[in-house]
Amino acid sequence: MSAKDLILGIETSCDETAAAVVDRGGAVRSNVVASQLDVHARYGGVVPELASREHLRAIVVVVREALQRAGATVDGLAAISVTEGPGLAGALLVGITYAKALSFASGRPLIAVNHLEGHIHAVLLEAAPPVAYPLVALVVSGGHSHLYEVSEPGRYRVAGQTRDDAAGEAYDKVAKLLGFGYPGGPVIDQLAKFGDPQAVRFSLANIKSNPMDLSFSGLKTAVLRWVEARDLTGEIDARRRLADSRPTVEEWLAVTPQATLDLLASFQRTVLEELLSRVERLARDRGIGTALITGGVAANQALREQAARLAGLRVLFPSRALSTDNAAMIAAAAWPKFDRGLFAPLTLGANPGLTLGH
Ligand code: KG4
Ligand code: ZN
């Protein structure tokens, strides 16, 4: 395979500065992710101004590293691809501006990629044998909870979406409330195993106008009420003091009573039921046998286990490394656009509210 069969991907939509090289056959030649987690953790969420500044500091080194590891040079690439949106405006701009500069200097074409389509390609990239269409795709991350019917490659119909918070956002808010720091998903994922998922009965959202839509704000409020009804200040303060030091599961368990572990397990059960029931229902209604679940929340262990038990539905997940934000998925999503000659002009700008499908 010649160097012309390589696409560079650049991703800076949120709090990871990422660059990767993916070849025409879908092999990931390099995948570099510089996480800003340490920068944002103390604020309990991503601070947009800090994100842009960190992307600026990291972008040149991250791209150079991705090219070096792949044994590629900019001049030899087939194309340079970059996340156009959705995401944080200032963060997106760093990646886009650098990608445009590389494209201009090298004469290699520029390809704009939708971050959500990128997450879907994280699964398509790794699927062996290749996935059959039609399929159901659920994108669940810190910023998005979207359910799509994908009738053929590149054709997305929005079947449902969250009315309020994204699934990952619900994890992050509940974790923050309880003193577990940011991001909340991985900690709750690990600790929920130690609790009783049936202990607290939260009700599921029921959206009459579109039963495929999701909602997590009611659940978040119910968790808040549960916490307010008890005096948890002592344990929450103890966890807040611990949160900055990357605690182990044992350290978390030492400051988390059983009732709180039960709360976490019950919260997670409700979120996963909310997600999987939508996937199952859409697949059944449309007679579809394959689903994919992607985005940061797709890293969740219990979600993977429960999805594997769904009867009559093959559910695919990205590997852990490609579940959260990365640039390999951006380069992978760029290949079909390259083949169709869908190149972006050098006037490309950030599109923070970009949607996918119709
Ligand atoms: O896709 P991603 O890296 O960034 C966005 O595009 O938002 O997703 C990050 C989100 C965060 O909300 C984080 O709490 C959640 O994914 N997350 C998880 C897990 N790992 C990350 N949620 C549940 N279980 C996990 N294991
Ligand atoms: Zn994402």
XYZ file of C-alpha atoms and ligand atoms in Angstrom:
385
model
C 0.000 0.000 0.000
C 1.479 3.380 -0.939
C 1.520 6.426 1.289
C -1.205 7.879 -0.929
C -3.496 5.316 0.633
C -3.293 6.985 4.037
C -5.644 9.604 5.514
C -4.687 11.743 8.490
C -7.512 12.474 10.947
C -7.558 15.386 13.387
C -10.066 15.662 16.245
C -10.328 18.570 18.713
C -14.080 18.926 19.330
C -13.984 18.604 23.115
C -11.242 17.754 25.593
C -8.998 15.356 23.672
C -6.393 16.519 21.158
C -6.220 13.589 18.770
C -4.566 12.655 15.487
C -4.473 9.325 13.672
C -3.574 7.747 10.362
C -5.904 5.161 8.824
C -5.258 3.328 5.566
C -7.685 2.551 2.762
C -8.222 -0.958 4.080
C -9.312 0.415 7.469
C -6.142 -0.451 9.370
C -5.261 2.087 12.067
C -1.585 2.944 11.408
C -1.380 5.297 14.385
C -3.794 6.690 16.958
C -2.536 9.417 19.288
C -4.777 10.968 21.947
C -3.603 13.685 24.352
C -6.219 13.869 27.065
C -6.928 17.078 28.965
C -8.709 15.225 31.774
C -6.273 16.465 34.405
C -6.841 20.066 33.350
C -10.642 19.901 33.599
C -11.110 17.389 36.428
C -10.834 19.957 39.212
C -13.638 22.014 37.639
C -16.006 19.037 37.427
C -16.441 19.403 33.674
C -14.854 20.726 30.505
C -13.963 24.436 30.617
C -14.148 25.653 26.977
C -11.450 28.351 27.224
C -9.007 25.928 28.820
C -9.815 23.291 26.193
C -8.867 25.635 23.318
C -5.640 26.632 25.017
C -4.658 23.015 25.654
C -5.456 22.039 22.050
C -3.177 24.858 20.874
C -0.357 23.560 23.043
C -0.766 19.949 21.925
C -1.861 19.959 18.298
C 1.519 20.232 16.549
C 3.141 17.517 18.660
C 0.146 15.171 18.456
C -0.091 15.397 14.662
C 3.671 14.973 14.256
C 3.575 11.909 16.498
C 0.684 10.356 14.552
C 2.509 10.848 11.240
C 5.797 9.531 12.628
C 4.254 6.397 14.123
C 2.529 5.678 10.807
C 5.746 6.296 8.875
C 3.934 8.942 6.832
C 4.619 12.500 5.703
C 1.996 15.169 5.026
C 2.981 15.396 1.353
C 2.387 11.687 0.871
C -1.122 11.553 2.320
C -4.266 10.951 0.290
C -6.074 13.598 2.342
C -6.276 15.451 5.631
C -9.540 15.073 7.537
C -10.803 17.045 10.492
C -13.839 17.236 12.777
C -16.074 20.091 11.618
C -18.596 19.761 14.480
C -20.544 19.348 16.658
C -18.437 20.467 19.604
C -16.968 23.486 21.325
C -16.414 26.325 18.843
C -12.963 27.366 20.060
C -11.796 23.772 20.414
C -12.970 22.793 16.923
C -11.260 25.856 15.450
C -7.821 24.734 16.571
C -8.060 21.419 14.701
C -9.717 22.959 11.649
C -7.200 25.788 11.358
C -4.268 23.415 11.622
C -5.800 20.953 9.150
C -6.395 23.781 6.670
C -2.812 24.983 7.042
C -1.493 21.461 6.406
C -3.795 21.081 3.411
C -2.755 24.437 1.941
C 0.943 23.814 2.461
C 0.915 20.261 1.056
C -1.724 20.611 -1.630
C -3.467 17.538 -0.223
C -7.292 17.733 -0.120
C -9.202 18.598 3.038
C -12.173 16.504 4.251
C -14.672 17.711 6.857
C -16.136 15.035 9.160
C -19.144 15.114 11.468
C -18.044 13.981 14.943
C -21.174 11.811 15.338
C -20.525 10.038 12.049
C -16.982 9.573 13.317
C -18.257 7.706 16.386
C -20.296 5.437 14.104
C -17.209 4.739 11.997
C -15.303 3.724 15.125
C -17.453 0.586 15.006
C -17.598 0.157 11.217
C -13.806 0.422 11.105
C -13.297 -2.582 13.361
C -16.277 -4.747 12.427
C -15.273 -8.104 11.016
C -17.031 -9.284 8.968
C -18.169 -5.855 7.722
C -21.602 -4.816 9.017
C -24.692 -5.411 6.954
C -27.230 -2.648 6.376
C -29.785 -1.551 7.483
C -28.687 -1.030 11.060
C -29.585 0.824 14.214
C -26.916 3.154 15.639
C -26.914 4.645 19.116
C -24.388 7.417 19.778
C -24.090 8.060 23.507
C -21.431 10.420 24.802
C -20.976 13.400 27.073
C -22.655 15.681 24.577
C -24.971 13.423 22.567
C -27.590 10.729 22.847
C -28.888 10.020 19.364
C -30.623 6.993 17.941
C -30.321 6.534 14.167
C -31.708 4.217 11.579
C -28.976 3.768 8.975
C -30.568 2.365 5.824
C -27.345 2.319 3.781
C -23.803 3.677 4.211
C -23.972 7.411 4.895
C -27.811 7.627 5.123
C -28.922 8.534 8.628
C -32.437 9.049 9.908
C -32.775 10.416 13.437
C -35.220 8.053 15.131
C -34.838 9.504 18.610
C -32.703 11.819 20.694
C -32.449 13.116 24.200
C -34.852 15.861 25.205
C -32.474 17.205 27.823
C -29.176 15.778 29.078
C -26.963 13.348 27.177
C -26.420 9.933 28.796
C -22.754 10.683 29.590
C -23.763 14.059 30.988
C -26.160 12.289 33.389
C -23.263 10.100 34.565
C -21.050 13.172 34.960
C -23.667 15.187 36.876
C -24.540 12.367 39.267
C -20.833 11.719 39.883
C -20.195 15.404 40.549
C -23.146 15.610 42.952
C -21.818 12.641 44.919
C -18.203 13.860 44.992
C -16.754 11.371 42.491
C -15.117 14.000 40.263
C -15.031 14.135 36.465
C -15.662 12.227 34.253
C -18.317 10.251 36.063
C -18.883 7.357 33.676
C -15.794 5.261 34.393
C -16.098 5.572 38.211
C -19.806 4.733 38.300
C -19.169 1.857 35.884
C -16.616 0.370 38.305
C -18.526 1.000 41.546
C -22.009 0.007 40.354
C -20.847 -3.637 40.395
C -20.778 -3.465 44.189
C -24.348 -2.205 44.591
C -27.854 -3.636 44.281
C -29.369 -2.382 41.003
C -32.893 -3.002 42.308
C -32.433 -1.093 45.581
C -33.809 2.248 44.382
C -36.749 2.162 41.970
C -36.339 5.064 39.565
C -39.000 5.462 36.937
C -38.114 5.444 33.257
C -38.801 8.440 31.062
C -41.916 8.132 28.974
C -42.095 10.583 26.113
C -45.511 10.273 24.565
C -44.868 12.257 21.376
C -41.906 10.045 20.415
C -41.269 6.874 22.408
C -37.790 6.653 20.812
C -36.716 9.919 22.434
C -34.692 9.784 25.619
C -34.627 11.905 28.748
C -32.282 11.885 31.726
C -33.131 15.057 33.633
C -35.957 13.366 35.609
C -33.552 10.657 36.733
C -30.925 13.241 37.654
C -33.511 15.102 39.770
C -34.628 11.854 41.418
C -31.015 11.132 42.398
C -30.719 14.678 43.771
C -33.903 14.192 45.862
C -32.565 10.872 47.187
C -29.331 12.588 48.242
C -31.112 15.587 49.780
C -33.318 13.310 51.851
C -30.207 11.933 53.600
C -27.221 13.560 55.200
C -24.372 12.541 52.938
C -22.161 15.600 53.441
C -19.511 13.622 55.342
C -19.005 10.944 52.697
C -19.289 13.432 49.813
C -16.604 15.670 51.339
C -14.350 12.655 51.879
C -14.707 11.688 48.213
C -14.130 15.259 47.000
C -10.845 15.305 48.892
C -9.906 12.027 47.215
C -11.126 12.817 43.696
C -8.035 14.712 42.469
C -5.637 11.858 43.254
C -6.930 9.282 40.714
C -8.191 6.896 43.411
C -8.335 3.138 42.944
C -11.611 1.223 43.272
C -10.567 0.121 46.775
C -9.975 3.732 47.810
C -13.391 4.761 46.499
C -15.042 1.817 48.242
C -13.470 2.869 51.545
C -15.379 6.181 51.448
C -18.610 4.943 49.875
C -21.227 3.240 52.080
C -23.389 0.419 50.719
C -26.478 2.642 50.370
C -24.578 4.929 47.980
C -23.257 1.953 45.996
C -26.865 0.765 45.720
C -27.849 4.225 44.478
C -25.127 4.119 41.790
C -26.151 0.631 40.682
C -29.807 1.664 40.501
C -28.977 4.842 38.586
C -26.909 2.865 36.082
C -29.589 0.190 35.692
C -32.110 2.889 34.812
C -29.821 4.592 32.265
C -28.965 1.306 30.553
C -32.592 0.205 30.477
C -33.506 3.536 28.927
C -30.855 3.100 26.219
C -31.254 -0.588 25.436
C -35.048 -0.516 25.375
C -34.911 2.147 22.625
C -32.371 0.215 20.567
C -34.369 -2.989 20.908
C -37.659 -1.343 20.052
C -36.387 0.482 16.969
C -34.741 -2.706 15.684
C -37.926 -4.697 16.252
C -40.222 -2.074 14.709
C -38.055 -1.765 11.603
C -37.136 -5.444 11.306
C -33.413 -4.708 11.720
C -31.021 -7.369 13.048
C -27.850 -5.365 13.683
C -27.203 -2.466 16.034
C -24.119 -0.555 16.995
C -23.569 1.435 20.167
C -20.786 3.999 20.219
C -19.501 7.144 21.990
C -17.930 7.455 25.438
C -20.771 5.680 27.259
C -20.250 2.641 24.988
C -17.161 1.914 27.104
C -19.537 0.873 29.899
C -19.013 -2.728 30.967
C -22.582 -3.433 32.106
C -23.988 -1.933 28.904
C -21.837 -4.316 26.861
C -22.853 -7.320 28.932
C -26.550 -6.544 28.789
C -26.462 -5.786 25.055
C -24.843 -9.170 24.422
C -27.861 -10.842 26.039
C -30.475 -9.193 23.791
C -32.259 -11.883 21.836
C -32.342 -11.643 18.050
C -30.106 -8.590 17.845
C -26.377 -8.464 17.084
C -25.002 -5.444 18.943
C -21.552 -4.176 18.017
C -19.305 -1.927 20.103
C -16.032 -0.185 19.330
C -12.941 -1.366 21.181
C -12.436 0.574 24.423
C -9.738 2.719 22.807
C -12.092 3.866 20.067
C -15.162 4.347 22.333
C -14.108 7.734 23.636
C -12.987 10.588 21.410
C -10.186 9.771 18.982
C -9.085 10.700 15.469
C -8.948 7.200 13.957
C -12.739 7.336 13.728
C -12.497 10.690 11.937
C -10.030 9.385 9.354
C -12.159 6.240 8.911
C -15.287 8.336 8.276
C -13.299 10.406 5.751
C -12.524 7.477 3.422
C -16.015 7.159 1.875
C -16.004 10.943 1.333
C -12.581 10.722 -0.313
C -13.866 8.047 -2.674
C -16.787 10.282 -3.626
C -14.614 13.393 -4.019
C -16.376 15.213 -1.186
C -13.678 17.701 -0.287
C -13.995 20.778 1.910
C -12.952 24.277 0.844
C -10.180 26.101 2.649
C -12.896 28.451 3.941
C -14.157 25.602 6.170
C -15.212 26.910 9.588
C -16.213 25.324 12.887
C -19.816 24.144 13.039
C -20.537 23.727 16.784
C -24.202 22.782 16.294
C -23.725 20.429 13.327
C -26.341 17.672 13.196
C -26.272 14.267 11.504
C -29.075 12.952 9.342
C -32.617 14.247 9.135
O -17.309 10.404 23.378
P -16.685 11.064 24.549
O -15.250 10.767 24.853
O -16.770 12.628 24.426
C -17.886 13.292 23.914
O -18.017 13.368 22.666
O -18.704 13.707 24.775
O -17.615 10.729 25.824
C -17.321 11.156 27.122
C -18.472 10.748 28.025
C -18.397 11.308 29.439
O -19.659 11.825 29.793
C -18.045 10.075 30.290
O -18.548 10.149 31.619
C -18.707 8.968 29.504
O -18.512 9.315 28.152
N -18.081 7.657 29.783
C -18.733 6.613 30.337
C -17.768 5.580 30.507
N -16.570 6.041 30.035
C -16.781 7.310 29.596
N -20.010 6.468 30.708
C -20.370 5.277 31.266
N -19.512 4.249 31.471
C -18.209 4.349 31.108
N -17.367 3.335 31.304
Zn -17.458 12.122 21.146
